Amino acid sequence: MTTHITDRPSAPPVGPPPPFDPELAPVIEVLTGLRSPDAYRLDNIVEMRRPVPGVETPTDEVLSRGGTYSVGEWAVPGPDGEPDISLLICLPKQAATPAPAMYHIHGGGMIIGDNRFGLVEMLNLAEPMGMAVVSVEYRLAPETRHPGPVEDCYAGLVWVSDHAHELNIDPERIVIGGASAGGGLAAGVTLMARDRNGPAILAQLLLSPMLDDHNDSPSAQQMRGAGIWDSSSNETGWNALLGDGVRGGPDVSPYAAPSRAADLSGLPSTFLDVGSAETFRDEDVAYASRIWQAGGRLELHVWPGGFHGFDVVAPHAVISQDAIAARVAWLRRQLLV
């Protein structure tokens, strides 16, 4: 069982927030005009789960990439004694040999989203590598608190590994990845797999991951009231996952908040990126540094002036193209394709 860190030094004083990238600044102004960064509260989660006008959920046809992929929903066993979970599985039709796979965990602050959320972006990375993509539907907080969401994600990974050959997936080349809450859950599942001698994970792709329930880093303080997900909304997400009065206390599991893990050795090759102008910057940089200190292999990018999810909402910005290219290059090196 992973031990966890409870003691923390006092926070240093912080200055004003870093400026947004000039190409991104007008985008964030529009976004915050539609929804403020502190908009997520426990009393409005149902409202926040409603579809955003103008943002369409990708259909199977869209996900098939013009027939390149077969797309299907699979109901598979969940954690012991818990309901089945759904896996949305996109398999490359022309794979002559078992394909590498991306095991995708969606974002949404632990409180919103489904297994189609963020999937187009993962397919954009996976398709040029000939990868399958499996996206897990985990139960959301607050209806399901920790450990439900991360155990759902782990159970899905175990099933994929155990059934890899019938899916024409290479079980030795499974990459786990996610953005925001999905990145935090991916990191938690990776710790679980290490501690339980579970499925082999080739690498983990952590995009602005949600890692630290303390929510008190300098970047969390700097970015309060700015961007698209600030410390107030972040507090909502953590409280929904952990329950009232638990966040920041001594009993938070590292599988819920991976920054709590005392030992970060023995993890697979990791890619971690984050914007300089977002809440998660400092917790993510600290996590990366601790993986290096434990002897791990990790590539870190801090994109100057990037806000949370900038590459998704402004994919044609130069900084977004640079971020996407870095992920592609790293993924290609992991797969040696």
Tab-separated table of C-alpha atoms in Angstrom:
chain	number	residue	atom	x	y	z
A	1	MET	CA	0.000	0.000	0.000
A	2	THR	CA	1.360	3.423	-0.920
A	3	THR	CA	2.202	5.496	2.145
A	4	HIS	CA	1.329	9.145	2.060
A	5	ILE	CA	2.594	12.589	2.984
A	6	THR	CA	0.720	14.648	5.556
A	7	ASP	CA	3.149	17.399	6.713
A	8	ARG	CA	3.628	20.455	4.486
A	9	PRO	CA	5.767	23.599	4.768
A	10	SER	CA	4.078	26.976	5.028
A	11	ALA	CA	3.306	28.615	1.692
A	12	PRO	CA	5.588	31.473	0.546
A	13	PRO	CA	4.101	34.828	-0.483
A	14	VAL	CA	3.183	35.085	-4.154
A	15	GLY	CA	3.058	37.854	-6.710
A	16	PRO	CA	0.528	38.654	-9.424
A	17	PRO	CA	-0.520	35.946	-11.885
A	18	PRO	CA	1.641	35.299	-14.942
A	19	PRO	CA	0.260	36.898	-18.115
A	20	PHE	CA	-1.665	34.806	-20.603
A	21	ASP	CA	-0.068	34.088	-23.960
A	22	PRO	CA	-0.988	36.995	-26.283
A	23	GLU	CA	-2.741	34.666	-28.730
A	24	LEU	CA	-4.691	33.020	-25.899
A	25	ALA	CA	-5.666	36.153	-23.962
A	26	PRO	CA	-8.691	37.052	-26.131
A	27	VAL	CA	-9.849	33.419	-26.008
A	28	ILE	CA	-9.853	33.297	-22.219
A	29	GLU	CA	-11.685	36.632	-22.104
A	30	VAL	CA	-14.512	35.145	-24.162
A	31	LEU	CA	-14.590	31.922	-22.135
A	32	THR	CA	-14.728	33.650	-18.758
A	33	GLY	CA	-17.510	35.840	-20.096
A	34	LEU	CA	-19.535	32.680	-20.688
A	35	ARG	CA	-18.602	30.904	-17.459
A	36	SER	CA	-16.544	32.280	-14.597
A	37	PRO	CA	-13.571	30.271	-13.272
A	38	ASP	CA	-15.291	29.835	-9.898
A	39	ALA	CA	-18.609	28.713	-11.424
A	40	TYR	CA	-18.537	25.149	-10.089
A	41	ARG	CA	-20.281	24.671	-6.744
A	42	LEU	CA	-21.742	21.642	-5.028
A	43	ASP	CA	-25.228	23.108	-5.429
A	44	ASN	CA	-25.026	23.492	-9.223
A	45	ILE	CA	-23.259	20.330	-10.385
A	46	VAL	CA	-26.378	19.013	-12.131
A	47	GLU	CA	-26.629	22.249	-14.096
A	48	MET	CA	-22.934	22.128	-15.001
A	49	ARG	CA	-23.350	18.618	-16.389
A	50	ARG	CA	-25.773	19.815	-19.053
A	51	PRO	CA	-24.358	20.024	-22.597
A	52	VAL	CA	-22.589	23.261	-23.417
A	53	PRO	CA	-24.363	25.050	-26.282
A	54	GLY	CA	-22.368	24.686	-29.489
A	55	VAL	CA	-20.175	21.871	-28.145
A	56	GLU	CA	-21.325	18.600	-29.660
A	57	THR	CA	-20.625	15.195	-28.157
A	58	PRO	CA	-18.657	13.161	-30.729
A	59	THR	CA	-20.712	10.437	-32.359
A	60	ASP	CA	-19.469	6.960	-33.264
A	61	GLU	CA	-19.223	8.159	-36.856
A	62	VAL	CA	-16.898	10.990	-35.857
A	63	LEU	CA	-14.815	8.664	-33.691
A	64	SER	CA	-14.506	6.105	-36.496
A	65	ARG	CA	-12.301	8.522	-38.455
A	66	GLY	CA	-13.935	7.806	-41.775
A	67	GLY	CA	-14.111	4.102	-41.098
A	68	THR	CA	-10.510	3.756	-39.937
A	69	TYR	CA	-11.680	2.647	-36.489
A	70	SER	CA	-14.392	0.309	-35.295
A	71	VAL	CA	-16.203	1.898	-32.349
A	72	GLY	CA	-18.209	0.102	-29.676
A	73	GLU	CA	-19.344	0.270	-26.055
A	74	TRP	CA	-18.440	-2.703	-23.850
A	75	ALA	CA	-19.913	-3.401	-20.419
A	76	VAL	CA	-17.179	-4.987	-18.283
A	77	PRO	CA	-16.953	-5.956	-14.610
A	78	GLY	CA	-16.380	-3.086	-12.217
A	79	PRO	CA	-14.604	-3.286	-8.857
A	80	ASP	CA	-15.569	-6.188	-6.614
A	81	GLY	CA	-19.190	-5.821	-5.505
A	82	GLU	CA	-19.748	-2.702	-7.629
A	83	PRO	CA	-21.684	-2.152	-10.878
A	84	ASP	CA	-20.288	-2.938	-14.310
A	85	ILE	CA	-18.484	-0.117	-16.068
A	86	SER	CA	-18.606	0.958	-19.694
A	87	LEU	CA	-15.578	1.086	-21.954
A	88	LEU	CA	-15.775	2.957	-25.254
A	89	ILE	CA	-13.328	1.050	-27.439
A	90	CYS	CA	-11.930	2.374	-30.723
A	91	LEU	CA	-9.917	-0.278	-32.581
A	92	PRO	CA	-7.894	0.361	-35.751
A	93	LYS	CA	-9.392	-1.808	-38.473
A	94	GLN	CA	-6.233	-2.324	-40.509
A	95	ALA	CA	-3.877	-3.404	-37.708
A	96	ALA	CA	-1.978	-6.458	-38.976
A	97	THR	CA	-0.400	-7.090	-35.578
A	98	PRO	CA	-1.597	-6.308	-32.036
A	99	ALA	CA	-1.848	-2.538	-31.723
A	100	PRO	CA	-0.534	-0.379	-28.911
A	101	ALA	CA	-3.340	1.224	-26.923
A	102	MET	CA	-4.140	4.468	-25.166
A	103	TYR	CA	-6.218	3.906	-22.044
A	104	HIS	CA	-8.006	7.229	-21.705
A	105	ILE	CA	-9.539	8.709	-18.540
A	106	HIS	CA	-11.641	11.810	-19.143
A	107	GLY	CA	-11.398	15.078	-17.259
A	108	GLY	CA	-14.110	17.182	-15.642
A	109	GLY	CA	-12.982	17.992	-12.114
A	110	MET	CA	-14.211	14.588	-10.825
A	111	ILE	CA	-17.783	15.889	-11.173
A	112	ILE	CA	-18.657	16.149	-14.888
A	113	GLY	CA	-17.890	14.444	-18.197
A	114	ASP	CA	-18.191	11.009	-19.767
A	115	ASN	CA	-16.071	8.622	-21.787
A	116	ARG	CA	-16.513	10.674	-24.968
A	117	PHE	CA	-15.227	13.853	-23.303
A	118	GLY	CA	-11.710	14.626	-24.577
A	119	LEU	CA	-11.697	11.506	-26.726
A	120	VAL	CA	-11.274	13.322	-30.043
A	121	GLU	CA	-8.038	14.878	-28.795
A	122	MET	CA	-6.731	11.487	-27.657
A	123	LEU	CA	-7.594	9.962	-31.027
A	124	ASN	CA	-5.707	12.805	-32.684
A	125	LEU	CA	-2.593	11.641	-30.836
A	126	ALA	CA	-3.239	7.922	-31.216
A	127	GLU	CA	-4.303	7.576	-34.849
A	128	PRO	CA	-0.934	8.456	-36.456
A	129	MET	CA	0.691	5.794	-34.242
A	130	GLY	CA	-1.845	3.122	-35.192
A	131	MET	CA	-3.023	2.943	-31.582
A	132	ALA	CA	-6.292	1.641	-30.234
A	133	VAL	CA	-8.050	3.946	-27.764
A	134	VAL	CA	-10.090	2.715	-24.802
A	135	SER	CA	-12.012	5.345	-22.831
A	136	VAL	CA	-13.430	4.417	-19.438
A	137	GLU	CA	-16.739	5.619	-17.987
A	138	TYR	CA	-16.176	6.035	-14.254
A	139	ARG	CA	-18.742	7.014	-11.655
A	140	LEU	CA	-18.712	10.708	-10.845
A	141	ALA	CA	-18.558	12.535	-7.520
A	142	PRO	CA	-20.320	13.482	-5.326
A	143	GLU	CA	-22.714	10.586	-5.996
A	144	THR	CA	-19.684	8.276	-5.880
A	145	ARG	CA	-16.849	9.360	-3.633
A	146	HIS	CA	-13.308	8.048	-3.481
A	147	PRO	CA	-12.316	5.260	-4.001
A	148	GLY	CA	-15.139	4.601	-6.474
A	149	PRO	CA	-13.865	6.625	-9.477
A	150	VAL	CA	-10.251	5.453	-9.364
A	151	GLU	CA	-11.271	1.845	-8.665
A	152	ASP	CA	-13.573	1.962	-11.703
A	153	CYS	CA	-10.671	3.174	-13.831
A	154	TYR	CA	-8.363	0.493	-12.453
A	155	ALA	CA	-10.936	-2.257	-13.052
A	156	GLY	CA	-11.277	-1.155	-16.674
A	157	LEU	CA	-7.511	-1.247	-17.135
A	158	VAL	CA	-7.328	-4.762	-15.679
A	159	TRP	CA	-10.060	-5.929	-18.053
A	160	VAL	CA	-8.317	-4.429	-21.095
A	161	SER	CA	-5.012	-6.041	-20.111
A	162	ASP	CA	-6.649	-9.433	-19.504
A	163	HIS	CA	-8.584	-9.307	-22.813
A	164	ALA	CA	-5.916	-7.599	-24.893
A	165	HIS	CA	-5.410	-10.444	-27.338
A	166	GLU	CA	-9.081	-10.758	-28.258
A	167	LEU	CA	-9.098	-6.990	-28.888
A	168	ASN	CA	-5.893	-7.255	-30.976
A	169	ILE	CA	-4.146	-4.989	-28.460
A	170	ASP	CA	-0.541	-5.454	-27.361
A	171	PRO	CA	-0.706	-5.762	-23.532
A	172	GLU	CA	2.930	-4.670	-23.236
A	173	ARG	CA	2.267	-1.345	-24.972
A	174	ILE	CA	-0.586	0.231	-23.055
A	175	VAL	CA	-0.217	3.949	-22.356
A	176	ILE	CA	-2.511	5.494	-19.742
A	177	GLY	CA	-3.475	9.105	-20.237
A	178	GLY	CA	-5.849	11.855	-19.235
A	179	ALA	CA	-6.270	15.577	-18.771
A	180	SER	CA	-7.149	17.483	-15.600
A	181	ALA	CA	-9.107	15.154	-13.285
A	182	GLY	CA	-8.447	12.410	-15.833
A	183	GLY	CA	-4.726	13.033	-15.456
A	184	GLY	CA	-5.038	12.773	-11.686
A	185	LEU	CA	-6.975	9.528	-11.989
A	186	ALA	CA	-4.414	8.212	-14.490
A	187	ALA	CA	-1.639	8.946	-11.990
A	188	GLY	CA	-3.654	7.240	-9.233
A	189	VAL	CA	-4.296	4.159	-11.385
A	190	THR	CA	-0.587	3.989	-12.234
A	191	LEU	CA	0.269	3.990	-8.522
A	192	MET	CA	-2.320	1.254	-7.973
A	193	ALA	CA	-0.913	-0.879	-10.771
A	194	ARG	CA	2.576	-0.558	-9.274
A	195	ASP	CA	1.477	-1.335	-5.721
A	196	ARG	CA	-0.837	-4.216	-6.650
A	197	ASN	CA	1.517	-5.780	-9.196
A	198	GLY	CA	-1.233	-5.073	-11.694
A	199	PRO	CA	-1.247	-4.564	-15.457
A	200	ALA	CA	1.909	-3.432	-17.188
A	201	ILE	CA	1.742	0.261	-18.113
A	202	LEU	CA	4.249	1.321	-20.735
A	203	ALA	CA	3.938	5.047	-20.053
A	204	GLN	CA	1.647	7.683	-18.579
A	205	LEU	CA	0.527	10.885	-20.298
A	206	LEU	CA	-0.557	13.452	-17.708
A	207	LEU	CA	-2.002	16.660	-19.131
A	208	SER	CA	-2.475	19.393	-16.515
A	209	PRO	CA	-3.317	16.703	-13.964
A	210	MET	CA	-5.360	17.361	-10.805
A	211	LEU	CA	-3.023	15.915	-8.172
A	212	ASP	CA	-3.139	17.777	-4.854
A	213	ASP	CA	-6.201	18.126	-2.634
A	214	HIS	CA	-4.536	20.827	-0.515
A	215	ASN	CA	-5.327	23.366	-3.253
A	216	ASP	CA	-3.065	25.961	-1.648
A	217	SER	CA	-0.030	26.196	-3.944
A	218	PRO	CA	1.296	29.571	-5.115
A	219	SER	CA	-0.267	29.029	-8.535
A	220	ALA	CA	-3.636	28.194	-6.937
A	221	GLN	CA	-3.423	31.482	-5.048
A	222	GLN	CA	-2.195	33.479	-8.049
A	223	MET	CA	-4.885	32.231	-10.408
A	224	ARG	CA	-7.870	32.582	-8.071
A	225	GLY	CA	-10.606	34.259	-10.095
A	226	ALA	CA	-8.717	33.801	-13.381
A	227	GLY	CA	-8.691	31.213	-16.155
A	228	ILE	CA	-11.400	28.573	-16.580
A	229	TRP	CA	-10.901	26.488	-13.409
A	230	ASP	CA	-9.672	28.262	-10.306
A	231	SER	CA	-9.085	27.209	-6.707
A	232	SER	CA	-12.743	27.737	-5.803
A	233	SER	CA	-13.990	25.321	-8.467
A	234	ASN	CA	-11.083	23.036	-7.616
A	235	GLU	CA	-12.209	22.971	-3.987
A	236	THR	CA	-15.660	21.960	-5.187
A	237	GLY	CA	-14.195	19.046	-7.120
A	238	TRP	CA	-12.066	17.793	-4.240
A	239	ASN	CA	-14.856	18.128	-1.684
A	240	ALA	CA	-17.201	16.242	-4.000
A	241	LEU	CA	-14.673	13.417	-4.335
A	242	LEU	CA	-13.510	13.204	-0.722
A	243	GLY	CA	-16.494	14.369	1.310
A	244	ASP	CA	-16.918	17.262	3.711
A	245	GLY	CA	-13.998	18.022	6.009
A	246	VAL	CA	-11.605	15.522	4.433
A	247	ARG	CA	-9.740	17.648	1.880
A	248	GLY	CA	-6.368	18.793	3.174
A	249	GLY	CA	-6.545	16.517	6.217
A	250	PRO	CA	-4.312	13.606	7.215
A	251	ASP	CA	-6.406	10.774	5.798
A	252	VAL	CA	-6.426	11.455	2.052
A	253	SER	CA	-5.308	8.468	-0.004
A	254	PRO	CA	-2.557	8.898	-2.590
A	255	TYR	CA	-4.813	7.027	-5.015
A	256	ALA	CA	-7.210	9.984	-4.723
A	257	ALA	CA	-4.534	12.703	-4.609
A	258	PRO	CA	-1.297	11.294	-6.096
A	259	SER	CA	0.788	14.150	-4.687
A	260	ARG	CA	0.232	12.452	-1.306
A	261	ALA	CA	2.301	9.402	-2.338
A	262	ALA	CA	5.510	9.250	-0.309
A	263	ASP	CA	7.210	6.981	-2.864
A	264	LEU	CA	7.188	7.845	-6.564
A	265	SER	CA	9.778	5.279	-7.596
A	266	GLY	CA	9.107	2.468	-10.019
A	267	LEU	CA	6.688	4.421	-12.221
A	268	PRO	CA	6.605	4.105	-16.013
A	269	SER	CA	7.967	6.742	-18.360
A	270	THR	CA	5.908	9.903	-17.844
A	271	PHE	CA	4.967	12.952	-19.875
A	272	LEU	CA	3.559	15.866	-17.905
A	273	ASP	CA	2.584	19.256	-19.232
A	274	VAL	CA	0.809	22.248	-17.751
A	275	GLY	CA	0.312	25.951	-18.457
A	276	SER	CA	2.189	28.593	-16.494
A	277	ALA	CA	-1.062	30.552	-15.992
A	278	GLU	CA	-3.234	27.898	-14.359
A	279	THR	CA	-4.141	26.558	-10.947
A	280	PHE	CA	-2.352	23.209	-11.310
A	281	ARG	CA	1.060	24.578	-12.358
A	282	ASP	CA	2.962	24.234	-9.087
A	283	GLU	CA	1.503	20.932	-7.899
A	284	ASP	CA	2.316	19.436	-11.302
A	285	VAL	CA	5.873	20.760	-11.381
A	286	ALA	CA	6.410	19.472	-7.831
A	287	TYR	CA	5.133	16.018	-8.824
A	288	ALA	CA	7.458	15.953	-11.825
A	289	SER	CA	10.425	16.941	-9.666
A	290	ARG	CA	9.676	14.196	-7.168
A	291	ILE	CA	9.548	11.577	-9.924
A	292	TRP	CA	13.009	12.696	-11.055
A	293	GLN	CA	14.219	12.641	-7.450
A	294	ALA	CA	13.000	9.043	-7.203
A	295	GLY	CA	15.053	8.111	-10.278
A	296	GLY	CA	12.169	8.147	-12.754
A	297	ARG	CA	12.025	9.041	-16.421
A	298	LEU	CA	9.831	12.068	-17.074
A	299	GLU	CA	9.431	14.823	-19.637
A	300	LEU	CA	7.993	18.092	-18.309
A	301	HIS	CA	6.658	21.071	-20.256
A	302	VAL	CA	5.354	24.280	-18.703
A	303	TRP	CA	3.755	26.256	-21.500
A	304	PRO	CA	4.254	30.009	-20.938
A	305	GLY	CA	0.965	31.855	-20.694
A	306	GLY	CA	-1.096	28.699	-21.118
A	307	PHE	CA	-4.374	28.436	-19.209
A	308	HIS	CA	-6.072	25.177	-18.238
A	309	GLY	CA	-7.088	23.290	-21.390
A	310	PHE	CA	-5.761	25.960	-23.739
A	311	ASP	CA	-4.838	23.440	-26.429
A	312	VAL	CA	-8.406	22.107	-26.577
A	313	VAL	CA	-10.245	25.429	-26.845
A	314	ALA	CA	-7.597	27.144	-29.003
A	315	PRO	CA	-5.981	24.273	-30.938
A	316	HIS	CA	-4.704	26.482	-33.761
A	317	ALA	CA	-2.729	28.860	-31.523
A	318	VAL	CA	1.019	28.515	-32.003
A	319	ILE	CA	1.556	27.496	-28.371
A	320	SER	CA	-1.161	24.839	-28.696
A	321	GLN	CA	0.449	23.414	-31.810
A	322	ASP	CA	3.788	23.291	-29.992
A	323	ALA	CA	2.191	21.488	-27.041
A	324	ILE	CA	0.483	18.923	-29.263
A	325	ALA	CA	3.687	18.348	-31.245
A	326	ALA	CA	5.642	17.691	-28.037
A	327	ARG	CA	3.102	15.052	-26.968
A	328	VAL	CA	3.237	13.370	-30.365
A	329	ALA	CA	7.039	13.278	-30.340
A	330	TRP	CA	7.142	11.823	-26.829
A	331	LEU	CA	4.501	9.211	-27.639
A	332	ARG	CA	6.359	8.188	-30.781
A	333	ARG	CA	9.517	7.635	-28.749
A	334	GLN	CA	7.663	5.438	-26.252
A	335	LEU	CA	6.253	3.281	-29.043
A	336	LEU	CA	9.335	3.471	-31.276
A	337	VAL	CA	7.227	4.044	-34.374
